[in-house]
mmCIF file of C-alpha atoms in Angstrom:
data_model
loop_
_atom_site.group_PDB
_atom_site.id
_atom_site.type_symbol
_atom_site.label_atom_id
_atom_site.label_comp_id
_atom_site.label_asym_id
_atom_site.label_seq_id
_atom_site.Cartn_x
_atom_site.Cartn_y
_atom_site.Cartn_z
ATOM 1 C CA MET Q 887 66.648 -17.942 -15.474
ATOM 2 C CA GLY Q 888 69.641 -16.415 -14.183
ATOM 3 C CA ASN Q 889 70.606 -16.656 -18.061
ATOM 4 C CA THR Q 890 67.198 -14.772 -19.052
ATOM 5 C CA VAL Q 891 68.079 -11.934 -16.880
ATOM 6 C CA ASP Q 892 71.728 -11.676 -18.757
ATOM 7 C CA LEU Q 893 69.784 -11.746 -22.172
ATOM 8 C CA ILE Q 894 67.275 -8.936 -21.157
ATOM 9 C CA LYS Q 895 70.479 -6.445 -19.847
ATOM 10 C CA ALA Q 896 72.770 -7.545 -23.170
ATOM 11 C CA PRO Q 897 71.619 -4.402 -25.358
ATOM 12 C CA ILE Q 898 71.990 -1.930 -22.135
ATOM 13 C CA ALA Q 899 75.058 -3.744 -20.825
ATOM 14 C CA GLU Q 900 77.079 -0.584 -21.095
ATOM 15 C CA GLU Q 901 74.754 1.638 -19.351
ATOM 16 C CA MET Q 902 74.234 -0.621 -16.139
ATOM 17 C CA LYS Q 903 77.687 -0.682 -15.651
ATOM 18 C CA LEU Q 904 77.990 3.000 -15.655
ATOM 19 C CA PHE Q 905 74.704 3.396 -13.925
ATOM 20 C CA GLU Q 906 76.242 1.304 -11.225
ATOM 21 C CA GLN Q 907 79.198 3.513 -10.816
ATOM 22 C CA LYS Q 908 77.222 6.891 -10.845
ATOM 23 C CA PHE Q 909 74.717 5.553 -8.499
ATOM 24 C CA PHE Q 910 77.491 4.573 -6.063
ATOM 25 C CA GLU Q 911 79.220 8.152 -6.641
ATOM 26 C CA SER Q 912 75.653 9.941 -5.940
ATOM 27 C CA MET Q 913 75.395 7.857 -2.433
ATOM 28 C CA LYS Q 914 79.021 9.490 -0.997
ATOM 29 C CA SER Q 915 78.132 11.629 2.067
ATOM 30 C CA ASN Q 916 80.178 12.958 4.910
ATOM 31 C CA VAL Q 917 78.814 10.668 7.413
ATOM 32 C CA SER Q 918 80.952 7.303 7.610
ATOM 33 C CA LEU Q 919 78.024 5.524 9.184
ATOM 34 C CA LEU Q 920 75.776 6.412 6.178
ATOM 35 C CA ASP Q 921 78.640 5.718 3.716
ATOM 36 C CA ARG Q 922 79.088 2.152 5.406
ATOM 37 C CA ILE Q 923 75.020 1.316 5.088
ATOM 38 C CA THR Q 924 74.998 2.408 1.453
ATOM 39 C CA ASN Q 925 78.100 0.147 1.034
ATOM 40 C CA TYR Q 926 75.932 -2.499 2.174
ATOM 41 C CA ILE Q 927 72.968 -1.979 0.452
ATOM 42 C CA VAL Q 928 74.929 -1.722 -2.857
ATOM 43 C CA ARG Q 929 76.696 -4.782 -2.348
ATOM 44 C CA ARG Q 930 73.195 -7.018 -1.727
ATOM 45 C CA LYS Q 931 71.463 -5.400 -4.944
ATOM 46 C CA GLY Q 932 68.910 -7.672 -6.457
ATOM 47 C CA LYS Q 933 68.237 -8.472 -10.173
ATOM 48 C CA GLN Q 934 68.290 -4.658 -10.883
ATOM 49 C CA MET Q 935 64.823 -5.200 -12.887
ATOM 50 C CA ARG Q 936 63.787 -1.102 -12.043
ATOM 51 C CA PRO Q 937 67.095 0.523 -13.941
ATOM 52 C CA MET Q 938 66.738 -2.030 -16.635
ATOM 53 C CA PHE Q 939 63.405 -0.764 -17.641
ATOM 54 C CA VAL Q 940 64.379 2.721 -17.210
ATOM 55 C CA PHE Q 941 67.471 1.966 -19.718
ATOM 56 C CA LEU Q 942 65.263 0.050 -22.321
ATOM 57 C CA THR Q 943 62.360 2.193 -22.495
ATOM 58 C CA ALA Q 944 64.503 4.785 -22.668
ATOM 59 C CA LYS Q 945 66.470 3.285 -25.579
ATOM 60 C CA LEU Q 946 63.239 2.343 -27.036
ATOM 61 C CA ASN Q 947 62.219 5.900 -27.312
ATOM 62 C CA GLY Q 948 65.796 7.724 -28.105
ATOM 63 C CA GLU Q 949 69.297 7.904 -26.977
ATOM 64 C CA VAL Q 950 70.623 7.536 -23.468
ATOM 65 C CA GLN Q 951 71.293 10.743 -21.553
ATOM 66 C CA GLU Q 952 72.780 12.193 -18.220
ATOM 67 C CA ARG Q 953 69.079 12.797 -17.471
ATOM 68 C CA THR Q 954 68.239 8.889 -17.855
ATOM 69 C CA TYR Q 955 70.701 7.989 -15.408
ATOM 70 C CA ARG Q 956 69.324 10.102 -12.766
ATOM 71 C CA ALA Q 957 66.029 9.115 -13.527
ATOM 72 C CA ALA Q 958 67.241 5.407 -12.783
ATOM 73 C CA SER Q 959 69.074 6.787 -9.499
ATOM 74 C CA PHE Q 960 65.619 8.295 -8.417
ATOM 75 C CA ILE Q 961 63.814 5.404 -8.853
ATOM 76 C CA GLU Q 962 66.760 3.171 -7.338
ATOM 77 C CA LEU Q 963 66.662 5.404 -4.471
ATOM 78 C CA ILE Q 964 63.050 5.602 -3.750
ATOM 79 C CA HIS Q 965 62.950 1.512 -3.984
ATOM 80 C CA THR Q 966 65.384 1.284 -1.603
ATOM 81 C CA ALA Q 967 63.885 3.737 0.762
ATOM 82 C CA THR Q 968 60.786 1.649 0.586
ATOM 83 C CA LEU Q 969 62.160 -1.329 1.333
ATOM 84 C CA VAL Q 970 64.157 -0.069 4.307
ATOM 85 C CA HIS Q 971 60.895 1.569 5.723
ATOM 86 C CA ASP Q 972 58.948 -1.748 4.775
ATOM 87 C CA ASP Q 973 61.514 -4.174 7.179
ATOM 88 C CA VAL Q 974 61.351 -1.603 9.880
ATOM 89 C CA VAL Q 975 57.491 -1.732 9.696
ATOM 90 C CA ASP Q 976 56.918 -5.216 9.418
ATOM 91 C CA ASP Q 977 59.809 -5.775 12.038
ATOM 92 C CA SER Q 978 61.872 -8.091 9.005
ATOM 93 C CA THR Q 979 65.349 -9.076 10.291
ATOM 94 C CA LEU Q 980 66.317 -10.625 6.766
ATOM 95 C CA ARG Q 981 65.845 -9.348 3.286
ATOM 96 C CA ARG Q 982 66.742 -11.311 0.476
ATOM 97 C CA GLY Q 983 68.749 -13.739 2.623
ATOM 98 C CA PHE Q 984 70.914 -10.980 4.191
ATOM 99 C CA PHE Q 985 70.510 -9.031 7.490
ATOM 100 C CA SER Q 986 68.238 -6.165 7.024
ATOM 101 C CA LEU Q 987 69.158 -2.712 7.785
ATOM 102 C CA ASN Q 988 66.979 -2.416 11.071
ATOM 103 C CA ALA Q 989 68.553 -5.968 12.355
ATOM 104 C CA ILE Q 990 72.167 -4.483 12.135
ATOM 105 C CA TRP Q 991 71.797 -0.899 12.984
ATOM 106 C CA LYS Q 992 68.436 -0.862 14.606
ATOM 107 C CA ASN Q 993 65.037 0.983 13.569
ATOM 108 C CA LYS Q 994 66.004 4.253 14.189
ATOM 109 C CA VAL Q 995 69.180 4.505 11.749
ATOM 110 C CA ALA Q 996 67.159 2.342 9.146
ATOM 111 C CA VAL Q 997 64.244 5.075 9.119
ATOM 112 C CA LEU Q 998 66.973 7.920 9.137
ATOM 113 C CA VAL Q 999 68.514 6.261 6.220
ATOM 114 C CA GLY Q 1000 65.263 5.791 4.573
ATOM 115 C CA ASP Q 1001 64.479 9.231 4.931
ATOM 116 C CA TYR Q 1002 67.796 10.254 3.876
ATOM 117 C CA PHE Q 1003 67.363 8.229 0.278
ATOM 118 C CA LEU Q 1004 64.154 10.232 -0.370
ATOM 119 C CA SER Q 1005 65.724 13.635 0.458
ATOM 120 C CA LYS Q 1006 68.640 12.639 -2.018
ATOM 121 C CA THR Q 1007 66.076 12.273 -4.996
ATOM 122 C CA LEU Q 1008 64.914 15.474 -4.137
ATOM 123 C CA ILE Q 1009 68.133 17.024 -4.095
ATOM 124 C CA ILE Q 1010 69.569 15.671 -7.285
ATOM 125 C CA SER Q 1011 66.084 16.406 -9.036
ATOM 126 C CA THR Q 1012 66.117 20.060 -8.193
ATOM 127 C CA LYS Q 1013 69.559 20.902 -8.824
ATOM 128 C CA ASN Q 1014 69.262 19.556 -12.134
ATOM 129 C CA LYS Q 1015 65.847 20.887 -12.905
ATOM 130 C CA ASP Q 1016 64.232 17.400 -13.516
ATOM 131 C CA PHE Q 1017 61.098 18.596 -12.498
ATOM 132 C CA ASP Q 1018 59.222 16.189 -15.190
ATOM 133 C CA LEU Q 1019 60.940 13.297 -13.687
ATOM 134 C CA LEU Q 1020 60.448 14.376 -10.236
ATOM 135 C CA GLU Q 1021 56.917 14.701 -10.631
ATOM 136 C CA VAL Q 1022 56.649 11.000 -11.942
ATOM 137 C CA VAL Q 1023 58.768 9.497 -8.774
ATOM 138 C CA SER Q 1024 56.925 11.884 -6.539
ATOM 139 C CA VAL Q 1025 53.424 10.384 -7.761
ATOM 140 C CA ALA Q 1026 55.139 6.801 -7.234
ATOM 141 C CA ILE Q 1027 56.006 7.646 -3.432
ATOM 142 C CA GLN Q 1028 52.486 8.975 -2.820
ATOM 143 C CA GLU Q 1029 50.893 5.946 -4.376
ATOM 144 C CA ILE Q 1030 52.818 3.669 -2.608
ATOM 145 C CA SER Q 1031 52.425 4.910 0.916
ATOM 146 C CA GLU Q 1032 48.566 5.057 0.179
ATOM 147 C CA GLY Q 1033 48.738 1.402 -1.087
ATOM 148 C CA GLU Q 1034 50.154 0.364 1.829
ATOM 149 C CA LEU Q 1035 47.505 1.872 3.991
ATOM 150 C CA LEU Q 1036 44.622 0.875 1.916
ATOM 151 C CA GLN Q 1037 46.092 -2.720 2.766
ATOM 152 C CA ILE Q 1038 46.526 -2.249 6.057
ATOM 153 C CA GLU Q 1039 42.835 -0.914 6.501
ATOM 154 C CA LYS Q 1040 41.255 -3.535 4.472
ATOM 155 C CA ALA Q 1041 43.285 -6.357 6.261
ATOM 156 C CA ARG Q 1042 41.631 -5.475 9.554
ATOM 157 C CA LYS Q 1043 38.445 -6.427 8.104
ATOM 158 C CA LEU Q 1044 39.528 -9.018 5.531
ATOM 159 C CA ASP Q 1045 36.337 -7.452 3.073
ATOM 160 C CA ILE Q 1046 38.721 -6.915 0.046
ATOM 161 C CA THR Q 1047 36.871 -7.071 -3.316
ATOM 162 C CA GLU Q 1048 38.643 -7.663 -6.236
ATOM 163 C CA ASP Q 1049 38.719 -4.372 -7.679
ATOM 164 C CA VAL Q 1050 40.230 -3.132 -3.908
ATOM 165 C CA TYR Q 1051 42.841 -5.631 -4.489
ATOM 166 C CA PHE Q 1052 43.999 -4.694 -7.784
ATOM 167 C CA GLU Q 1053 43.812 -1.243 -6.553
ATOM 168 C CA ILE Q 1054 46.580 -2.050 -3.990
ATOM 169 C CA ILE Q 1055 48.585 -3.770 -5.970
ATOM 170 C CA ARG Q 1056 48.738 -0.992 -8.837
ATOM 171 C CA MET Q 1057 49.609 1.120 -5.881
ATOM 172 C CA LYS Q 1058 52.096 -1.031 -3.970
ATOM 173 C CA THR Q 1059 53.822 -2.268 -6.630
ATOM 174 C CA ALA Q 1060 52.954 -1.678 -10.432
ATOM 175 C CA THR Q 1061 53.160 2.218 -9.450
ATOM 176 C CA LEU Q 1062 57.062 2.090 -9.424
ATOM 177 C CA ILE Q 1063 57.739 0.100 -12.508
ATOM 178 C CA ALA Q 1064 55.199 2.616 -14.198
ATOM 179 C CA ALA Q 1065 57.516 5.163 -12.986
ATOM 180 C CA CYS Q 1066 60.188 3.115 -14.277
ATOM 181 C CA CYS Q 1067 59.174 3.182 -17.920
ATOM 182 C CA GLU Q 1068 57.660 6.621 -18.266
ATOM 183 C CA ALA Q 1069 60.616 8.233 -16.509
ATOM 184 C CA GLY Q 1070 62.859 6.228 -18.920
ATOM 185 C CA ALA Q 1071 61.017 7.596 -21.918
ATOM 186 C CA ARG Q 1072 60.545 11.040 -20.724
ATOM 187 C CA SER Q 1073 64.475 11.238 -20.074
ATOM 188 C CA VAL Q 1074 65.026 11.155 -23.767
ATOM 189 C CA GLY Q 1075 62.042 13.812 -24.617
ATOM 190 C CA CYS Q 1076 59.310 11.492 -25.727
ATOM 191 C CA SER Q 1077 55.975 12.995 -26.378
ATOM 192 C CA GLU Q 1078 53.327 12.940 -23.709
ATOM 193 C CA GLU Q 1079 51.193 10.130 -25.430
ATOM 194 C CA VAL Q 1080 54.264 8.107 -25.535
ATOM 195 C CA ALA Q 1081 54.867 8.994 -21.889
ATOM 196 C CA LYS Q 1082 51.565 7.798 -20.680
ATOM 197 C CA LYS Q 1083 51.819 4.682 -22.861
ATOM 198 C CA MET Q 1084 54.727 3.671 -21.128
ATOM 199 C CA HIS Q 1085 53.264 4.486 -17.802
ATOM 200 C CA ARG Q 1086 50.489 2.286 -19.031
ATOM 201 C CA PHE Q 1087 53.016 -0.534 -19.743
ATOM 202 C CA GLY Q 1088 54.677 -0.371 -16.689
ATOM 203 C CA GLU Q 1089 51.781 -0.543 -14.768
ATOM 204 C CA LEU Q 1090 50.230 -3.901 -16.518
ATOM 205 C CA VAL Q 1091 53.737 -5.551 -16.071
ATOM 206 C CA GLY Q 1092 53.970 -4.599 -12.406
ATOM 207 C CA ILE Q 1093 50.648 -5.901 -11.811
ATOM 208 C CA ALA Q 1094 51.355 -9.197 -13.666
ATOM 209 C CA PHE Q 1095 54.549 -9.204 -11.546
ATOM 210 C CA GLN Q 1096 52.724 -8.979 -8.391
ATOM 211 C CA ILE Q 1097 49.975 -11.811 -9.220
ATOM 212 C CA LYS Q 1098 52.972 -13.930 -9.703
ATOM 213 C CA ASP Q 1099 54.454 -13.264 -6.398
ATOM 214 C CA ASP Q 1100 50.809 -13.667 -4.880
ATOM 215 C CA LEU Q 1101 50.737 -17.384 -6.719
ATOM 216 C CA PHE Q 1102 54.072 -18.139 -4.703
ATOM 217 C CA ASP Q 1103 52.164 -18.622 -2.002
ATOM 218 C CA TYR Q 1104 50.551 -21.526 -3.110
ATOM 219 C CA THR Q 1105 53.319 -23.646 -4.878
ATOM 220 C CA THR Q 1106 55.031 -25.878 -2.581
ATOM 221 C CA SER Q 1107 57.873 -26.038 -4.304
ATOM 222 C CA ASN Q 1108 58.726 -22.179 -4.845
ATOM 223 C CA ALA Q 1109 62.271 -21.258 -5.063
ATOM 224 C CA ILE Q 1110 61.598 -17.846 -3.981
ATOM 225 C CA GLY Q 1111 62.555 -18.539 -0.178
ATOM 226 C CA LYS Q 1112 58.748 -17.785 0.512
ATOM 227 C CA PRO Q 1113 57.408 -19.923 3.026
ATOM 228 C CA VAL Q 1114 54.061 -21.247 1.399
ATOM 229 C CA GLY Q 1115 50.982 -19.750 2.996
ATOM 230 C CA ILE Q 1116 52.726 -16.688 4.668
ATOM 231 C CA ASP Q 1117 50.399 -14.495 2.845
ATOM 232 C CA ILE Q 1118 47.497 -16.129 4.482
ATOM 233 C CA LYS Q 1119 49.646 -16.432 8.117
ATOM 234 C CA GLU Q 1120 49.970 -12.536 7.631
ATOM 235 C CA GLN Q 1121 46.200 -12.226 6.711
ATOM 236 C CA LYS Q 1122 46.859 -11.137 3.437
ATOM 237 C CA MET Q 1123 44.129 -11.156 0.896
ATOM 238 C CA THR Q 1124 45.776 -12.243 -2.341
ATOM 239 C CA LEU Q 1125 43.680 -13.333 -5.614
ATOM 240 C CA PRO Q 1126 43.602 -16.717 -5.688
ATOM 241 C CA LEU Q 1127 41.976 -16.383 -1.814
ATOM 242 C CA ILE Q 1128 39.409 -13.270 -3.180
ATOM 243 C CA TYR Q 1129 38.369 -15.149 -6.069
ATOM 244 C CA SER Q 1130 38.053 -18.658 -3.678
ATOM 245 C CA ILE Q 1131 36.193 -16.408 -1.105
ATOM 246 C CA ASN Q 1132 33.749 -14.698 -3.372
ATOM 247 C CA THR Q 1133 32.625 -17.948 -5.341
ATOM 248 C CA ALA Q 1134 32.022 -20.151 -2.036
ATOM 249 C CA ASN Q 1135 28.942 -20.976 -0.717
ATOM 250 C CA GLU Q 1136 27.835 -19.258 2.560
ATOM 251 C CA LYS Q 1137 29.348 -22.355 4.783
ATOM 252 C CA ASP Q 1138 32.707 -22.353 2.839
ATOM 253 C CA LYS Q 1139 32.680 -19.160 2.390
ATOM 254 C CA LYS Q 1140 32.192 -18.340 6.838
ATOM 255 C CA TRP Q 1141 34.726 -21.208 7.071
ATOM 256 C CA LEU Q 1142 37.491 -19.309 4.872
ATOM 257 C CA ILE Q 1143 37.067 -15.966 6.553
ATOM 258 C CA ASN Q 1144 37.140 -17.265 10.205
ATOM 259 C CA SER Q 1145 40.053 -19.561 9.231
ATOM 260 C CA VAL Q 1146 42.225 -16.502 7.946
ATOM 261 C CA LYS Q 1147 40.916 -14.449 10.933
ATOM 262 C CA ARG Q 1148 41.216 -16.532 13.657
ATOM 263 C CA TYR Q 1149 43.118 -19.612 12.558
ATOM 264 C CA ASN Q 1150 46.060 -18.142 10.344
ATOM 265 C CA ASN Q 1151 48.914 -19.546 12.795
ATOM 266 C CA ASP Q 1152 47.313 -22.858 12.479
ATOM 267 C CA LYS Q 1153 49.362 -24.696 9.913
ATOM 268 C CA LYS Q 1154 46.961 -27.503 9.479
ATOM 269 C CA ARG Q 1155 44.278 -24.881 9.073
ATOM 270 C CA VAL Q 1156 46.354 -22.856 6.556
ATOM 271 C CA ARG Q 1157 47.171 -26.204 4.683
ATOM 272 C CA GLU Q 1158 43.461 -26.957 4.515
ATOM 273 C CA ILE Q 1159 42.998 -23.138 2.991
ATOM 274 C CA ILE Q 1160 45.623 -23.733 0.463
ATOM 275 C CA GLN Q 1161 43.940 -27.027 -0.808
ATOM 276 C CA TYR Q 1162 40.439 -25.259 -0.861
ATOM 277 C CA VAL Q 1163 41.748 -22.522 -3.194
ATOM 278 C CA LYS Q 1164 43.949 -24.928 -5.334
ATOM 279 C CA ASP Q 1165 40.332 -27.382 -5.526
ATOM 280 C CA HIS Q 1166 37.799 -24.228 -6.230
ATOM 281 C CA GLY Q 1167 39.866 -22.909 -9.418
ATOM 282 C CA GLY Q 1168 41.356 -20.161 -7.356
ATOM 283 C CA ILE Q 1169 44.739 -20.885 -9.076
ATOM 284 C CA GLU Q 1170 43.751 -21.264 -12.580
ATOM 285 C CA TYR Q 1171 41.614 -17.951 -12.429
ATOM 286 C CA THR Q 1172 44.594 -16.296 -11.200
ATOM 287 C CA GLN Q 1173 47.136 -17.576 -13.544
ATOM 288 C CA LYS Q 1174 44.355 -16.540 -16.486
ATOM 289 C CA MET Q 1175 44.228 -13.065 -15.343
ATOM 290 C CA MET Q 1176 48.168 -12.881 -14.860
ATOM 291 C CA LYS Q 1177 48.500 -13.387 -18.391
ATOM 292 C CA GLN Q 1178 45.912 -11.212 -19.307
ATOM 293 C CA TYR Q 1179 47.684 -8.337 -17.851
ATOM 294 C CA SER Q 1180 51.158 -9.314 -19.563
ATOM 295 C CA GLN Q 1181 49.199 -9.710 -22.872
ATOM 296 C CA GLU Q 1182 48.036 -6.068 -22.659
ATOM 297 C CA ALA Q 1183 51.409 -4.891 -21.735
ATOM 298 C CA LEU Q 1184 52.684 -7.004 -24.826
ATOM 299 C CA ASP Q 1185 50.035 -5.168 -27.024
ATOM 300 C CA ILE Q 1186 51.263 -1.872 -26.069
ATOM 301 C CA LEU Q 1187 54.714 -2.809 -26.631
ATOM 302 C CA TYR Q 1188 54.054 -4.119 -30.215
ATOM 303 C CA GLU Q 1189 52.895 -0.534 -31.136
ATOM 304 C CA PHE Q 1190 56.799 0.584 -31.256
ATOM 305 C CA PRO Q 1191 58.989 -0.438 -33.968
ATOM 306 C CA GLU Q 1192 60.776 -4.026 -33.097
ATOM 307 C CA ASN Q 1193 64.374 -3.615 -32.204
ATOM 308 C CA GLU Q 1194 66.588 -5.234 -29.576
ATOM 309 C CA PHE Q 1195 65.363 -2.812 -26.738
ATOM 310 C CA ARG Q 1196 61.708 -3.964 -27.732
ATOM 311 C CA ASN Q 1197 63.036 -7.572 -27.843
ATOM 312 C CA SER Q 1198 64.664 -7.199 -24.594
ATOM 313 C CA LEU Q 1199 61.579 -5.388 -22.815
ATOM 314 C CA GLU Q 1200 59.079 -8.480 -24.441
ATOM 315 C CA THR Q 1201 61.559 -10.992 -22.716
ATOM 316 C CA MET Q 1202 61.080 -9.039 -19.640
ATOM 317 C CA VAL Q 1203 57.414 -9.354 -19.667
ATOM 318 C CA LYS Q 1204 57.383 -12.911 -20.350
ATOM 319 C CA TYR Q 1205 60.100 -13.398 -17.496
ATOM 320 C CA VAL Q 1206 57.927 -11.632 -15.125
ATOM 321 C CA ILE Q 1207 55.363 -14.451 -15.310
ATOM 322 C CA GLU Q 1208 57.316 -17.278 -15.994
ATOM 323 C CA ARG Q 1209 60.038 -16.868 -13.390
ATOM 324 C CA GLU Q 1210 60.577 -19.150 -10.531
ATOM 325 C CA LYS Q 1211 61.463 -16.704 -7.589
#
């Protein structure tokens, strides 16, 4: 799948290279501790799907400008800030196989660094009067926080309906990808109608992406490095489980909810839950929903003229649901 990412990146390879330099430059500060930390973060970047979405949607709608690089920086800053804060909240010591910031520099520093990244977004955008882009990313920050809190509230009762589940993943995961696509298009001066279309496209891709992530919890041989059953252990209600609970008879429903509530640390019971979900169509149903969302995203994409950027975005949508990690 590594080749697929290179393939997607091909039409924007130059922009991505330049973006990395610009992003690194913009992160420089007068505090050497901060520089050491940003250096550590930049060296451990992931696939960089979010900046790719920004540049591909920009080029789908016009010519890349300085504003496009700033749009990609805003998204990257927010994304990094939320990851750093997440690791503190979840008390995680690892991120992508490396030590998390809070594991090395402790929580206080990690929280302050996250705050610094968010303030950097405000400073760069207001200095350049990118108020339209600032609005796009501010909405994303608000929704990410709301989504997290909604999930925490619902996890206590385990009473998540499918509608609530989709609302949570729309806010927690999809909103940032939607912001990438909308900001990318707006950065090159697209119309209001196109901006909304690109936002919806990103949202649909983001939802499909999260559903795929939820499926990894049920795959014994997932390459993501995420232990099987970890969502159940953390009492996260994901689509395969919600579907299984909603379609179960009273007796099975009680057993499932009780298992997640009280036996989430019992390895044998977690395996039994996974088996139940597999036997009762939870996986098939989830895959069907994932394909539905990705198809809707492709339908929006096909409204645009075919070119290498549209092709890359199409490959990206397919990669999201076919990836192994």
